[in-house]
Amino acid sequence: MVFRRYPDMLWHCIGLFALAGGVSLYSIALARATHSPTSLWLANGIMLGLLVRRPLAETWPLLMAGFLGFVTAKQILGDPLLTTLALGLCHAGEALLVSVAIRRRFPVIGPQTRFLALARVGLISAFIGCGLCALAIAAMQHFWPAREFFTSFNTLFRSHFLGMVIAGSTSLVVVTKDWRRSEPGGTPWRLIRDLLLMAVIACVVFSVSRVPLLFLVYPPLLLLVFRHRFAGMVIGLAIIALITTATTMLNIGPFNLVAGTTAAMRVVMAQVFIGASCLVALPVVLALAEQDRLQARVRESELRYRMLADNSGDLVMRIRPNGDRQYVSPSVKELLGWEVDDFMHPRPDLIHPDDRQRITQVVTELRAQGGAVTATYRLQHKRGHYLWIEAFARLVASPDDDGSMEIIYTGRDVTARVLAEQALMESQAQLQTIADNVPAVIARIDMSEHYTYVNRFVEQVSGESPEAMVGKTIKEVRGNRLYEQLKSYLRRAYAGESVMFEYEANYRGHLLQFQAHYVPDRGADGRVRGLYALTTEITHIKNVERELLRLAHQDSLTGLANRRYFHERVSLVLRQAAQFNMPVLLALVDIDNFKSINDSHGHATGDMVLAEVGQCLQRLVREGEMVARIGGDEFVVLCSDIGTEDNAQAFLHSLWERLHMAVAVGTGTVEVRMSIGAAMCHGTVSVDVLMKLADEALYAAKEAGRDTYRLLIRNLHSSESAAEAIYKPGQSGL
């Protein structure tokens, strides 16, 4: 399944099987032929390059290929199968542990990889992996067959660790380096040439057994490091390691100069030499690799900066202390219409005259104090109009290392934004003027009941300033008593309801009436974040309403209720009387011969008579009784708690007697007499029936010669026109 998804995996497995098996066969056979321990175990490190390039789930075919290669080599040499399988598992575990550690820290290894960190992770993981592998193999060899454990572990660990460092590094370089780009033509000729030089010198050094020439290996190794960096080092060390181990195990080379050495001691010396070569080359190559990486980042950063500066719509400049420009971005042409050469020298004449002094001061302060500044000013376009430029400038040390300080300037066209801000400010000023002069208090209140805005009109209403109110709560500004009235309306508005209501409040010693409208303030998400309060003083409106109501219900001449108000009240009185089974008395009062008074003394005198009669009637009635003028000289008295018929007769008699009056007119007087017709009803009765009965009684009084009164009584079972008795002045009847 894996081979179908990744066709190249099959060839990698075949190659790894052959390479791991061949190296294992070479190392084991050479050690056995020379009767010495293996000085350099390379098989595990060879697998490392391929393992780190694959996800963990895809590494098992490669591990299996390396494992089978080792087992095959051991079987060719005739080793027991069970022991071989156990050793193969240890080798595979070592390679797997190191590859997983590197892959977790560096998922991708490329030119941007930090090789110092890679080397640190690789060495630590190799130390741990090789130690565990050597420990496991030594344990097996100590018990099966028995050998000295510490000696076995020491020998195995050194060979595995050196082999992992050299072979692992080499395999990483081989599989990650793009060899096609090493040289023009696609072949790494210079590297091959230098490696051949390294191999020749190493062969010469280790073929001479009389003179110690090991130091001659280091110059070509360092040459490889300086010319080819990591690739040159690891492949050069691999060549040194192979030649060193081969010649040492074959009893050839300068290590034989030490008298009385054994094969094991020569292996140790070879390993020390290989390790010393690593210690010589590794710090140098790591430092050079880090330097190359940093230089590449600097070049890339410079390239990106230049690309951004050249292609940015912003104007970018480097300004020397004398004002000359080290660099002006080509965007000056698109932005201001000027060529780059036109801006290489100071151009203060292009700054708007109103901004020139301010910008000069800003630049002076920047050069004196350092740091960075931002300024907005106007620059003249080549066509003559001005653009608003927002400039950011920072004082930095010159990259020329001459000790001077340069200004890095970045400017962009913000004309549209400035014009929009100016229009917005003008609009806000207009709205503020309108809001402050609207004859109503406009306020915004947040969710914590704090004022966040109050217009200026509040000063005319309460004498408080908006500045003193903003930041305070409604309770603090309005007091506890008024707050309790407003609290329920605030809750409704915070709940999302638009609320309109009226209330009263004392300000400056006057009781004022207000109409308030609370409107929820909703955010973009629809949630209520406060409310707007529009409060209008309606005291004058309420006064006008009361005056209109008074004029609608009151007779202007006498001050009594008019006919309209009388009809509104009489219906209510009759309903209440029927509900509580109470008698109702309605008396019509008419001035006798009023027309002759007008004709003889004039309408002014007639009005005086009407006013005097109205005042007299108002004085005579009790609380709860009603007096109204319903016609020219016709008045009405309505009583709902008259009680008995005797009380009704007594009331009418008293009323008739007291209405005899003399009204002073000029030097004389006018005698006024009254005719009264009254109706007393029990039970349910309509307004029209009651008025009709009272009118009949009044007609009877006038027929009797005026200046008298008549009372009609209607019982529960009487017809609408029937009456049980008529009472005359000074008489009592049945």
XYZ file of C-alpha atoms in Angstrom:
734
model
C 0.000 0.000 0.000
C 2.813 2.387 0.911
C 4.736 1.498 -2.240
C 1.658 2.305 -4.366
C 1.278 5.752 -2.813
C 5.029 6.477 -2.888
C 6.711 4.684 -5.830
C 10.162 6.042 -4.877
C 9.875 4.328 -1.481
C 10.640 0.940 -3.071
C 13.940 2.155 -4.516
C 14.851 3.819 -1.219
C 14.221 0.565 0.614
C 16.274 -1.446 -1.868
C 19.136 1.046 -1.696
C 19.007 1.199 2.122
C 18.940 -2.622 2.327
C 22.042 -2.891 0.149
C 23.907 -0.033 1.801
C 23.142 -1.031 5.420
C 23.905 -4.659 4.679
C 27.108 -3.852 2.818
C 28.445 -1.504 5.499
C 27.511 -3.967 8.252
C 29.203 -6.815 6.389
C 32.333 -4.713 5.808
C 32.593 -3.535 9.437
C 31.965 -6.946 11.002
C 34.157 -8.847 8.541
C 37.031 -6.359 8.922
C 36.842 -6.543 12.721
C 36.827 -10.305 12.716
C 39.631 -10.539 10.161
C 41.865 -8.293 12.258
C 40.671 -9.748 15.579
C 39.828 -6.242 16.845
C 36.613 -4.547 17.953
C 34.599 -2.517 15.494
C 35.976 1.012 15.626
C 33.194 2.731 13.653
C 29.602 1.478 13.256
C 28.074 3.327 10.273
C 24.988 1.271 9.431
C 22.610 3.027 11.836
C 23.670 6.497 10.775
C 23.162 5.656 7.098
C 19.415 5.200 7.705
C 19.078 8.589 9.431
C 18.927 10.721 6.267
C 15.986 8.824 4.791
C 14.127 8.446 8.097
C 13.983 12.198 8.865
C 12.412 12.920 5.467
C 9.361 10.724 6.103
C 6.496 10.940 8.587
C 6.722 8.475 11.429
C 3.909 6.313 9.983
C 5.870 5.873 6.744
C 9.271 4.983 8.226
C 8.574 1.326 8.971
C 9.485 0.102 5.422
C 12.843 1.911 5.680
C 13.470 0.533 9.162
C 12.595 -2.911 7.904
C 14.976 -2.526 4.943
C 17.885 -1.509 7.213
C 17.007 -4.275 9.666
C 16.938 -6.909 6.898
C 20.217 -5.604 5.498
C 21.911 -6.072 8.895
C 20.351 -9.529 9.406
C 21.446 -10.608 5.924
C 25.023 -9.477 6.598
C 25.104 -11.368 9.867
C 23.664 -14.491 8.244
C 26.293 -14.361 5.500
C 28.910 -14.382 8.260
C 27.172 -17.373 9.864
C 25.915 -15.788 13.104
C 22.988 -17.272 15.059
C 19.612 -16.016 13.855
C 18.109 -15.274 17.278
C 21.083 -13.184 18.362
C 21.100 -11.431 15.006
C 17.405 -10.497 15.297
C 17.908 -9.074 18.784
C 20.908 -7.001 17.676
C 19.010 -5.814 14.583
C 16.151 -4.559 16.728
C 18.633 -2.596 18.879
C 20.178 -0.975 15.795
C 16.749 -0.099 14.338
C 15.663 1.386 17.688
C 18.796 3.577 17.786
C 18.162 4.957 14.293
C 14.453 5.465 15.018
C 15.067 7.345 18.293
C 17.538 9.800 16.733
C 15.388 10.407 13.631
C 12.228 11.035 15.680
C 14.067 13.507 17.934
C 15.406 15.444 14.923
C 12.123 15.364 13.018
C 10.051 16.621 15.972
C 12.329 19.638 16.336
C 12.991 20.204 12.607
C 10.108 18.973 10.427
C 11.892 20.389 7.361
C 15.661 20.715 6.956
C 16.698 23.336 4.431
C 18.917 26.386 3.884
C 17.044 28.327 6.568
C 17.581 25.655 9.225
C 19.547 26.774 12.250
C 22.412 24.295 12.088
C 23.643 25.085 15.584
C 20.313 23.952 16.991
C 20.229 20.989 14.595
C 23.686 19.885 15.690
C 22.734 20.234 19.362
C 19.572 18.142 18.937
C 21.419 15.564 16.809
C 24.332 15.164 19.234
C 22.098 14.878 22.296
C 19.741 12.392 20.658
C 22.688 10.437 19.211
C 24.325 10.309 22.644
C 21.138 8.979 24.230
C 20.250 6.598 21.386
C 23.748 5.180 21.057
C 24.007 4.820 24.821
C 20.763 2.847 25.029
C 21.698 0.690 22.045
C 25.187 0.000 23.411
C 23.710 -0.750 26.825
C 21.285 -3.285 25.350
C 23.927 -4.971 23.170
C 26.469 -5.056 26.016
C 23.873 -6.611 28.292
C 23.192 -9.333 25.738
C 26.907 -9.944 25.160
C 27.593 -9.984 28.902
C 25.101 -12.743 29.516
C 25.112 -14.418 26.112
C 27.961 -15.313 25.836
C 29.542 -13.872 28.980
C 31.906 -10.914 28.523
C 33.000 -8.049 30.704
C 30.096 -5.648 30.614
C 31.825 -2.262 31.011
C 34.486 -2.934 28.406
C 31.894 -4.103 25.948
C 29.659 -1.094 26.587
C 32.567 1.367 26.240
C 33.700 -0.072 22.937
C 30.200 -0.278 21.490
C 29.207 3.193 22.592
C 32.272 4.844 21.044
C 31.874 3.071 17.742
C 28.133 3.712 17.566
C 28.346 7.366 18.599
C 31.135 8.202 16.148
C 29.393 6.237 13.442
C 26.077 7.998 14.071
C 27.710 11.437 14.054
C 29.671 10.815 10.868
C 27.315 8.567 8.888
C 24.177 10.348 10.130
C 25.523 13.764 9.180
C 26.658 12.453 5.817
C 23.301 10.884 5.033
C 21.467 14.101 6.045
C 23.655 16.129 3.690
C 23.256 13.640 0.853
C 19.446 13.494 0.989
C 18.772 17.191 1.741
C 21.309 18.974 -0.452
C 20.233 19.887 -3.991
C 23.290 18.610 -5.863
C 21.967 19.840 -9.185
C 22.547 23.426 -8.046
C 26.030 22.858 -6.644
C 27.758 23.913 -9.842
C 26.740 25.081 -13.311
C 26.099 22.036 -15.387
C 24.486 20.088 -12.568
C 27.620 18.272 -11.186
C 29.419 19.202 -7.931
C 32.846 19.241 -9.575
C 34.587 21.453 -7.034
C 33.349 19.339 -4.136
C 34.423 16.127 -5.895
C 37.845 17.640 -6.604
C 38.369 18.736 -2.990
C 37.131 15.375 -1.664
C 39.603 13.554 -3.898
C 42.369 15.779 -2.520
C 41.196 14.930 0.998
C 41.188 11.204 0.206
C 44.662 11.272 -1.363
C 46.208 13.139 1.558
C 44.487 10.839 4.087
C 45.755 7.763 2.239
C 49.295 9.165 2.192
C 49.167 10.044 5.894
C 47.927 6.604 6.953
C 50.231 4.725 4.567
C 53.297 6.144 6.296
C 54.092 4.178 9.423
C 57.454 5.737 10.265
C 56.536 9.431 10.555
C 53.452 10.796 12.381
C 51.771 12.958 9.713
C 48.235 12.994 11.103
C 48.226 16.824 11.284
C 48.336 16.942 7.462
C 44.715 15.766 7.409
C 43.400 18.980 8.939
C 44.293 21.516 6.187
C 42.279 19.759 3.434
C 39.475 19.111 5.959
C 39.277 22.816 6.851
C 39.500 23.649 3.150
C 36.401 21.501 2.621
C 34.694 23.256 5.524
C 35.391 26.761 4.250
C 34.524 25.987 0.640
C 31.570 23.634 1.015
C 30.427 24.167 4.590
C 28.417 21.323 6.083
C 28.530 19.047 3.048
C 32.304 19.294 2.803
C 32.761 18.600 6.509
C 30.560 15.518 6.840
C 31.733 13.856 3.632
C 35.360 14.722 4.435
C 34.996 13.261 7.935
C 33.389 10.181 6.444
C 36.410 9.725 4.158
C 38.789 10.253 7.092
C 36.813 7.824 9.243
C 36.729 5.124 6.574
C 40.435 5.396 5.803
C 41.362 5.618 9.484
C 39.344 2.586 10.533
C 40.405 0.499 7.538
C 44.128 1.165 7.906
C 44.042 0.865 11.686
C 42.251 -2.444 11.653
C 44.673 -3.651 8.939
C 47.559 -2.689 11.214
C 48.733 0.081 8.884
C 49.399 3.690 9.741
C 51.019 6.012 12.281
C 49.273 4.437 15.300
C 51.821 1.612 15.036
C 54.505 4.090 16.137
C 53.297 3.661 19.701
C 55.239 0.772 21.156
C 53.435 -2.161 22.680
C 49.937 -1.235 21.412
C 47.266 -3.824 20.996
C 44.608 -3.945 18.321
C 42.011 -2.662 20.799
C 44.284 0.247 21.772
C 44.825 1.184 18.127
C 41.044 1.180 17.630
C 40.682 3.515 20.593
C 43.375 5.838 19.166
C 41.620 5.777 15.786
C 38.336 6.696 17.426
C 40.013 9.495 19.380
C 41.558 10.828 16.175
C 38.199 10.709 14.379
C 36.534 12.439 17.343
C 39.278 15.082 17.411
C 38.754 15.691 13.700
C 35.064 16.197 14.399
C 35.858 18.613 17.205
C 38.167 20.578 14.922
C 35.753 20.828 12.019
C 32.336 20.915 13.669
C 32.572 24.285 15.540
C 34.012 25.924 12.439
C 31.340 24.614 10.088
C 28.545 25.460 12.514
C 29.789 29.010 12.925
C 30.168 29.396 9.157
C 26.698 27.913 8.540
C 25.155 30.293 11.054
C 27.038 33.189 9.472
C 25.800 32.172 6.026
C 22.254 31.911 7.341
C 22.407 35.331 8.945
C 23.966 36.894 5.858
C 21.277 35.309 3.719
C 18.618 36.738 6.007
C 20.262 40.159 5.844
C 20.401 40.011 2.066
C 16.829 38.814 1.915
C 15.767 41.538 4.346
C 17.586 44.196 2.309
C 16.061 42.845 -0.891
C 12.581 42.836 0.595
C 13.035 46.320 2.035
C 14.265 47.677 -1.269
C 11.445 45.897 -3.101
C 8.871 47.272 -0.647
C 10.370 50.752 -0.711
C 10.579 50.829 -4.515
C 7.074 49.477 -5.020
C 5.278 50.971 -2.039
C 2.829 53.798 -2.550
C 4.402 55.560 0.453
C 7.270 57.974 0.083
C 10.420 56.556 1.735
C 13.593 58.616 2.233
C 16.953 58.466 4.002
C 17.884 61.971 5.024
C 21.415 62.979 5.961
C 22.146 65.527 8.743
C 22.578 68.293 6.131
C 19.186 67.487 4.608
C 20.436 65.693 1.506
C 18.751 62.405 0.642
C 20.661 59.164 0.507
C 17.601 57.443 -0.916
C 14.237 58.542 -2.313
C 11.710 55.903 -3.313
C 10.305 56.033 -6.871
C 6.825 56.500 -5.392
C 7.549 60.244 -5.177
C 6.619 60.425 -8.864
C 3.214 58.833 -8.349
C 2.566 60.592 -5.051
C 3.704 64.161 -5.754
C 4.497 64.198 -9.454
C 8.184 64.989 -8.869
C 11.142 62.980 -10.137
C 13.523 61.288 -7.716
C 16.289 63.731 -8.662
C 14.036 66.659 -7.719
C 13.867 65.346 -4.165
C 17.526 64.485 -3.581
C 18.052 67.898 -1.991
C 15.983 69.696 0.693
C 12.746 71.237 -0.621
C 11.262 73.323 2.219
C 9.555 75.473 -0.420
C 7.138 72.607 -1.124
C 5.800 72.648 2.450
C 2.645 74.749 2.903
C 3.551 78.150 4.419
C 1.206 77.579 7.357
C 2.973 74.289 8.207
C 6.567 75.236 7.447
C 7.560 76.589 10.861
C 5.889 73.717 12.713
C 7.673 71.059 10.608
C 11.021 72.817 11.033
C 10.533 72.724 14.797
C 9.578 69.031 14.696
C 12.714 68.130 12.708
C 14.914 70.172 15.061
C 13.484 68.420 18.121
C 13.892 65.016 16.452
C 17.576 65.602 15.733
C 18.134 66.928 19.266
C 16.155 64.338 21.236
C 16.128 61.306 18.939
C 13.371 58.715 18.926
C 10.490 58.905 16.485
C 7.809 61.463 15.610
C 4.641 61.548 13.537
C 3.454 64.724 11.849
C 0.719 65.632 9.399
C 1.302 68.523 7.049
C 0.743 69.693 3.462
C 3.135 69.185 0.549
C 2.790 70.815 -2.844
C 2.160 68.586 -5.834
C 4.029 69.369 -9.017
C 0.723 70.529 -10.503
C 0.427 73.186 -7.796
C -2.196 71.805 -5.417
C -1.416 70.608 -1.912
C -1.730 67.108 -0.480
C -2.006 66.177 3.180
C 0.933 63.913 4.102
C 1.191 61.844 7.261
C 4.909 61.419 7.928
C 6.635 59.046 10.332
C 10.301 59.839 10.986
C 12.876 58.073 13.156
C 16.441 59.101 13.962
C 18.840 56.153 13.496
C 22.567 55.600 13.217
C 23.838 55.734 9.660
C 24.529 52.278 8.182
C 27.667 53.791 6.606
C 29.374 53.612 10.053
C 30.522 57.219 9.829
C 29.103 58.147 13.235
C 26.334 60.336 11.789
C 22.614 60.079 12.459
C 20.127 59.804 9.640
C 16.372 60.268 9.508
C 14.325 57.434 8.046
C 11.218 59.120 6.640
C 7.985 57.454 5.541
C 5.123 59.574 4.226
C 1.732 58.678 2.840
C -1.100 60.600 1.245
C -3.899 61.084 3.790
C -5.724 63.878 1.985
C -8.971 61.943 1.738
C -8.811 61.030 5.421
C -8.025 64.579 6.554
C -10.810 66.031 4.430
C -13.196 63.419 5.805
C -12.082 64.220 9.363
C -12.552 67.935 8.742
C -16.019 67.304 7.297
C -16.817 65.063 10.256
C -15.626 67.688 12.729
C -17.684 70.321 10.959
C -20.700 68.038 10.985
C -20.162 67.280 14.665
C -19.890 70.984 15.430
C -23.135 71.616 13.577
C -24.867 68.779 15.365
C -23.505 70.037 18.685
C -24.822 73.520 17.961
C -28.222 72.123 17.038
C -28.307 69.841 20.081
C -27.299 72.639 22.459
C -30.020 74.925 21.132
C -32.867 72.451 20.851
C -35.447 73.464 23.519
C -35.122 70.105 25.246
C -32.575 68.292 27.395
C -30.792 65.586 25.349
C -28.690 63.098 27.294
C -27.075 59.711 26.863
C -26.968 57.309 29.808
C -24.898 54.114 29.844
C -25.855 50.751 31.317
C -24.509 51.756 34.744
C -26.871 54.787 34.767
C -24.011 57.266 34.321
C -24.411 60.318 32.106
C -22.021 60.212 29.138
C -23.431 63.218 27.285
C -25.742 66.127 28.156
C -26.514 69.052 25.852
C -26.147 72.683 26.889
C -29.893 73.328 27.220
C -29.873 71.665 30.644
C -28.431 74.895 32.067
C -31.636 76.750 31.186
C -33.811 74.128 32.865
C -31.974 73.170 36.047
C -29.004 75.512 36.159
C -26.571 72.565 36.092
C -23.651 72.465 33.663
C -23.226 69.460 31.338
C -19.606 69.077 32.435
C -20.691 68.663 36.072
C -23.270 66.016 35.136
C -21.177 63.824 32.830
C -19.724 60.909 34.752
C -22.333 61.040 37.511
C -25.302 58.733 37.943
C -28.939 59.753 37.580
C -29.417 59.234 41.300
C -26.539 61.561 42.122
C -27.805 64.299 39.819
C -31.582 64.031 40.305
C -31.755 62.907 43.917
C -33.343 59.870 45.545
C -36.962 61.060 45.355
C -36.972 61.788 41.620
C -34.812 58.732 40.899
C -37.465 56.483 42.420
C -39.992 57.928 39.942
C -37.686 57.369 36.982
C -36.303 53.948 37.962
C -39.080 51.846 36.456
C -38.881 53.696 33.137
C -35.099 53.223 33.055
C -35.506 49.478 33.495
C -37.977 49.299 30.645
C -35.646 51.251 28.356
C -32.670 49.033 29.290
C -34.876 46.055 28.428
C -35.220 47.439 24.878
C -38.537 49.308 25.147
C -39.075 52.868 23.939
C -40.749 54.666 26.858
C -42.566 58.026 26.983
C -43.932 59.446 30.239
C -44.519 62.650 32.236
C -43.296 63.682 35.667
C -42.914 66.708 37.955
C -39.757 68.111 39.566
C -38.739 71.178 41.568
C -36.039 73.367 40.073
C -35.037 76.789 41.373
C -38.049 76.848 43.686
C -40.590 76.159 40.934
C -42.627 73.035 40.306
C -42.061 72.157 36.672
C -43.631 69.457 34.555
C -41.667 67.415 32.020
C -42.283 64.931 29.256
C -39.470 62.367 28.852
C -38.781 59.920 26.041
C -36.292 57.101 26.722
C -34.942 55.409 23.563
C -32.602 52.362 23.837
C -29.118 52.810 22.340
C -28.273 49.610 20.471
C -24.833 48.589 19.244
C -23.952 46.974 15.926
C -24.759 43.561 17.420
C -28.240 44.699 18.428
C -27.531 44.671 22.151
C -28.654 47.595 24.302
C -25.608 49.549 25.489
C -27.401 52.482 27.072
C -30.245 54.879 26.329
C -30.941 58.332 24.979
C -33.161 60.587 27.080
C -35.082 63.449 25.446
C -36.702 65.576 28.166
C -38.949 68.530 27.349
C -40.392 71.012 29.830
C -44.167 71.102 29.298
C -45.185 73.316 32.234
C -46.555 76.045 29.949
C -48.373 73.423 27.868
C -50.007 71.977 30.967
C -51.004 75.493 32.109
C -52.574 76.173 28.724
C -54.363 72.816 28.858
C -55.755 73.648 32.288
C -56.833 77.070 31.110
C -58.501 75.612 28.036
C -60.238 73.055 30.220
C -61.400 75.815 32.527
C -62.707 77.873 29.620
C -64.435 74.815 28.191
C -66.192 74.117 31.506
C -66.698 77.594 32.991
C -68.979 80.493 32.166
C -66.787 83.510 31.559
C -69.286 86.052 32.978
C -70.336 84.417 36.230
C -67.476 82.007 36.865
C -69.980 79.175 37.219
C -69.954 75.914 35.313
C -71.327 76.258 31.765
C -73.960 74.190 30.057
C -71.427 71.716 28.604
C -69.833 70.913 31.930
C -73.258 70.670 33.548
C -74.346 67.969 31.094
C -71.114 66.033 31.743
C -71.678 66.126 35.488
C -75.427 65.492 35.582
C -75.063 62.162 33.759
C -72.462 61.020 36.285
C -74.590 62.194 39.244
C -77.655 60.348 37.957
C -75.708 57.090 37.516
C -74.300 57.312 41.026
C -77.745 58.148 42.484
C -79.289 55.150 40.757
C -76.483 52.912 41.971
C -76.897 53.969 45.621
C -80.707 54.553 45.451
C -80.439 58.249 46.369
C -82.884 61.030 45.332
C -81.701 63.776 42.980
C -82.887 67.389 43.043
C -82.586 69.590 39.991
C -83.676 73.253 40.304
C -84.000 75.695 37.370
C -83.597 79.341 38.437
C -84.793 82.057 36.086
C -84.548 85.866 36.653
C -87.964 87.450 36.357
C -88.317 90.181 33.723
C -84.612 90.105 32.839
C -85.306 91.505 29.386
C -86.802 94.658 30.869
C -83.681 95.101 33.000
C -81.520 94.986 29.886
C -83.863 97.326 28.049
C -84.120 99.798 30.916
C -80.587 99.813 32.266
C -78.506 98.386 29.458
C -76.657 95.162 28.875
C -73.831 96.162 31.224
C -76.290 96.328 34.073
C -77.766 93.021 32.938
C -74.324 91.447 33.063
C -73.801 92.833 36.572
C -77.122 91.283 37.626
C -76.147 87.914 36.127
C -72.758 87.992 37.853
C -74.306 88.919 41.205
C -76.914 86.154 40.928
C -74.189 83.631 40.023
C -72.077 84.623 43.034
C -75.107 84.422 45.315
C -75.992 80.947 44.063
C -72.396 79.789 44.512
C -72.468 80.969 48.120
C -75.746 79.248 48.864
C -74.923 75.722 47.675
C -72.970 73.217 49.745
C -69.876 71.197 48.864
C -70.745 68.527 46.351
C -73.653 70.510 44.921
C -73.337 72.080 41.510
C -74.415 75.462 40.146
C -74.274 76.218 36.433
C -75.440 78.864 33.998
C -77.114 77.051 31.131
C -78.689 79.949 29.302
C -78.952 83.739 29.132
C -80.670 84.336 32.503
C -81.244 80.709 33.402
C -79.306 78.892 36.111
C -79.428 75.356 37.400
C -78.691 73.831 40.801
C -77.994 70.074 41.113
C -78.066 68.235 44.470
C -77.452 64.515 44.902
C -77.639 64.211 48.694
C -80.819 66.171 49.452
C -82.254 63.366 51.606
C -86.013 63.719 52.193
C -88.746 65.715 50.483
C -88.954 68.047 53.479
C -85.266 68.795 53.074
C -85.857 69.536 49.416
C -88.709 71.977 50.234
C -86.618 73.684 52.904
C -83.657 74.031 50.527
C -85.807 75.551 47.763
C -87.504 77.935 50.140
C -84.168 79.121 51.528
C -82.825 79.498 48.002
C -85.843 81.506 46.866
C -85.740 83.842 49.857
C -82.048 84.641 49.554
C -82.242 85.337 45.843
C -84.298 88.456 46.525
C -81.636 91.132 46.096
C -81.040 94.698 45.080
C -78.166 95.329 42.705
C -76.538 98.782 42.892
C -76.530 100.460 39.487
C -75.018 103.922 39.317
C -76.890 106.068 41.821
C -79.823 103.678 42.092
C -80.581 99.984 42.522
C -82.285 97.267 40.570
C -84.609 94.890 42.388
C -84.116 91.285 41.287
C -86.694 88.519 41.723
C -86.501 84.830 40.835
C -88.760 82.002 39.669
C -87.633 78.491 40.563
C -88.798 75.179 39.186
C -87.431 72.002 40.752
C -87.813 68.279 40.235
C -86.971 65.595 42.772
C -86.659 62.069 41.430
C -86.114 58.650 42.987
C -84.666 55.685 41.167
C -83.368 55.589 37.637
C -84.134 58.628 35.517
C -82.651 60.108 32.374
C -81.224 63.608 32.035
C -83.916 64.593 29.571
C -86.751 63.454 31.890
C -85.232 65.289 34.847
C -84.815 68.484 32.833
C -88.332 68.161 31.470
C -89.817 67.821 34.952
C -87.814 70.769 36.255
C -88.871 72.820 33.253
C -92.529 71.984 33.904
C -92.132 73.101 37.506
C -90.524 76.354 36.363
C -93.368 76.929 33.911
C -95.839 76.365 36.739
C -94.036 78.918 38.923
C -94.179 81.534 36.172
C -97.846 80.787 35.552
C -98.404 81.400 39.229
C -97.230 84.977 38.804
C -93.426 84.623 39.031
C -91.351 85.326 42.138
C -92.192 81.896 43.468
C -91.072 78.258 43.227
C -92.613 74.906 42.455
C -91.384 71.368 43.282
C -92.377 68.235 41.395
C -91.675 64.869 43.012
C -91.368 61.717 40.951
C -91.462 58.397 42.812
C -90.193 55.007 41.660
C -93.535 53.922 40.153
C -94.672 57.252 38.790
C -94.849 58.010 35.107
C -92.304 60.324 33.620
C -94.677 63.316 33.796
C -96.584 62.516 36.979
C -95.901 64.312 40.293
C -97.354 63.649 43.708
C -97.408 67.188 45.097
C -96.602 70.764 44.331
C -95.241 72.965 47.070
C -95.936 76.721 47.096
C -94.094 79.417 49.040
C -95.372 79.635 52.634
C -97.587 76.608 52.108
C -97.270 72.870 52.584
C -99.311 70.421 50.565
C -99.818 66.712 50.215
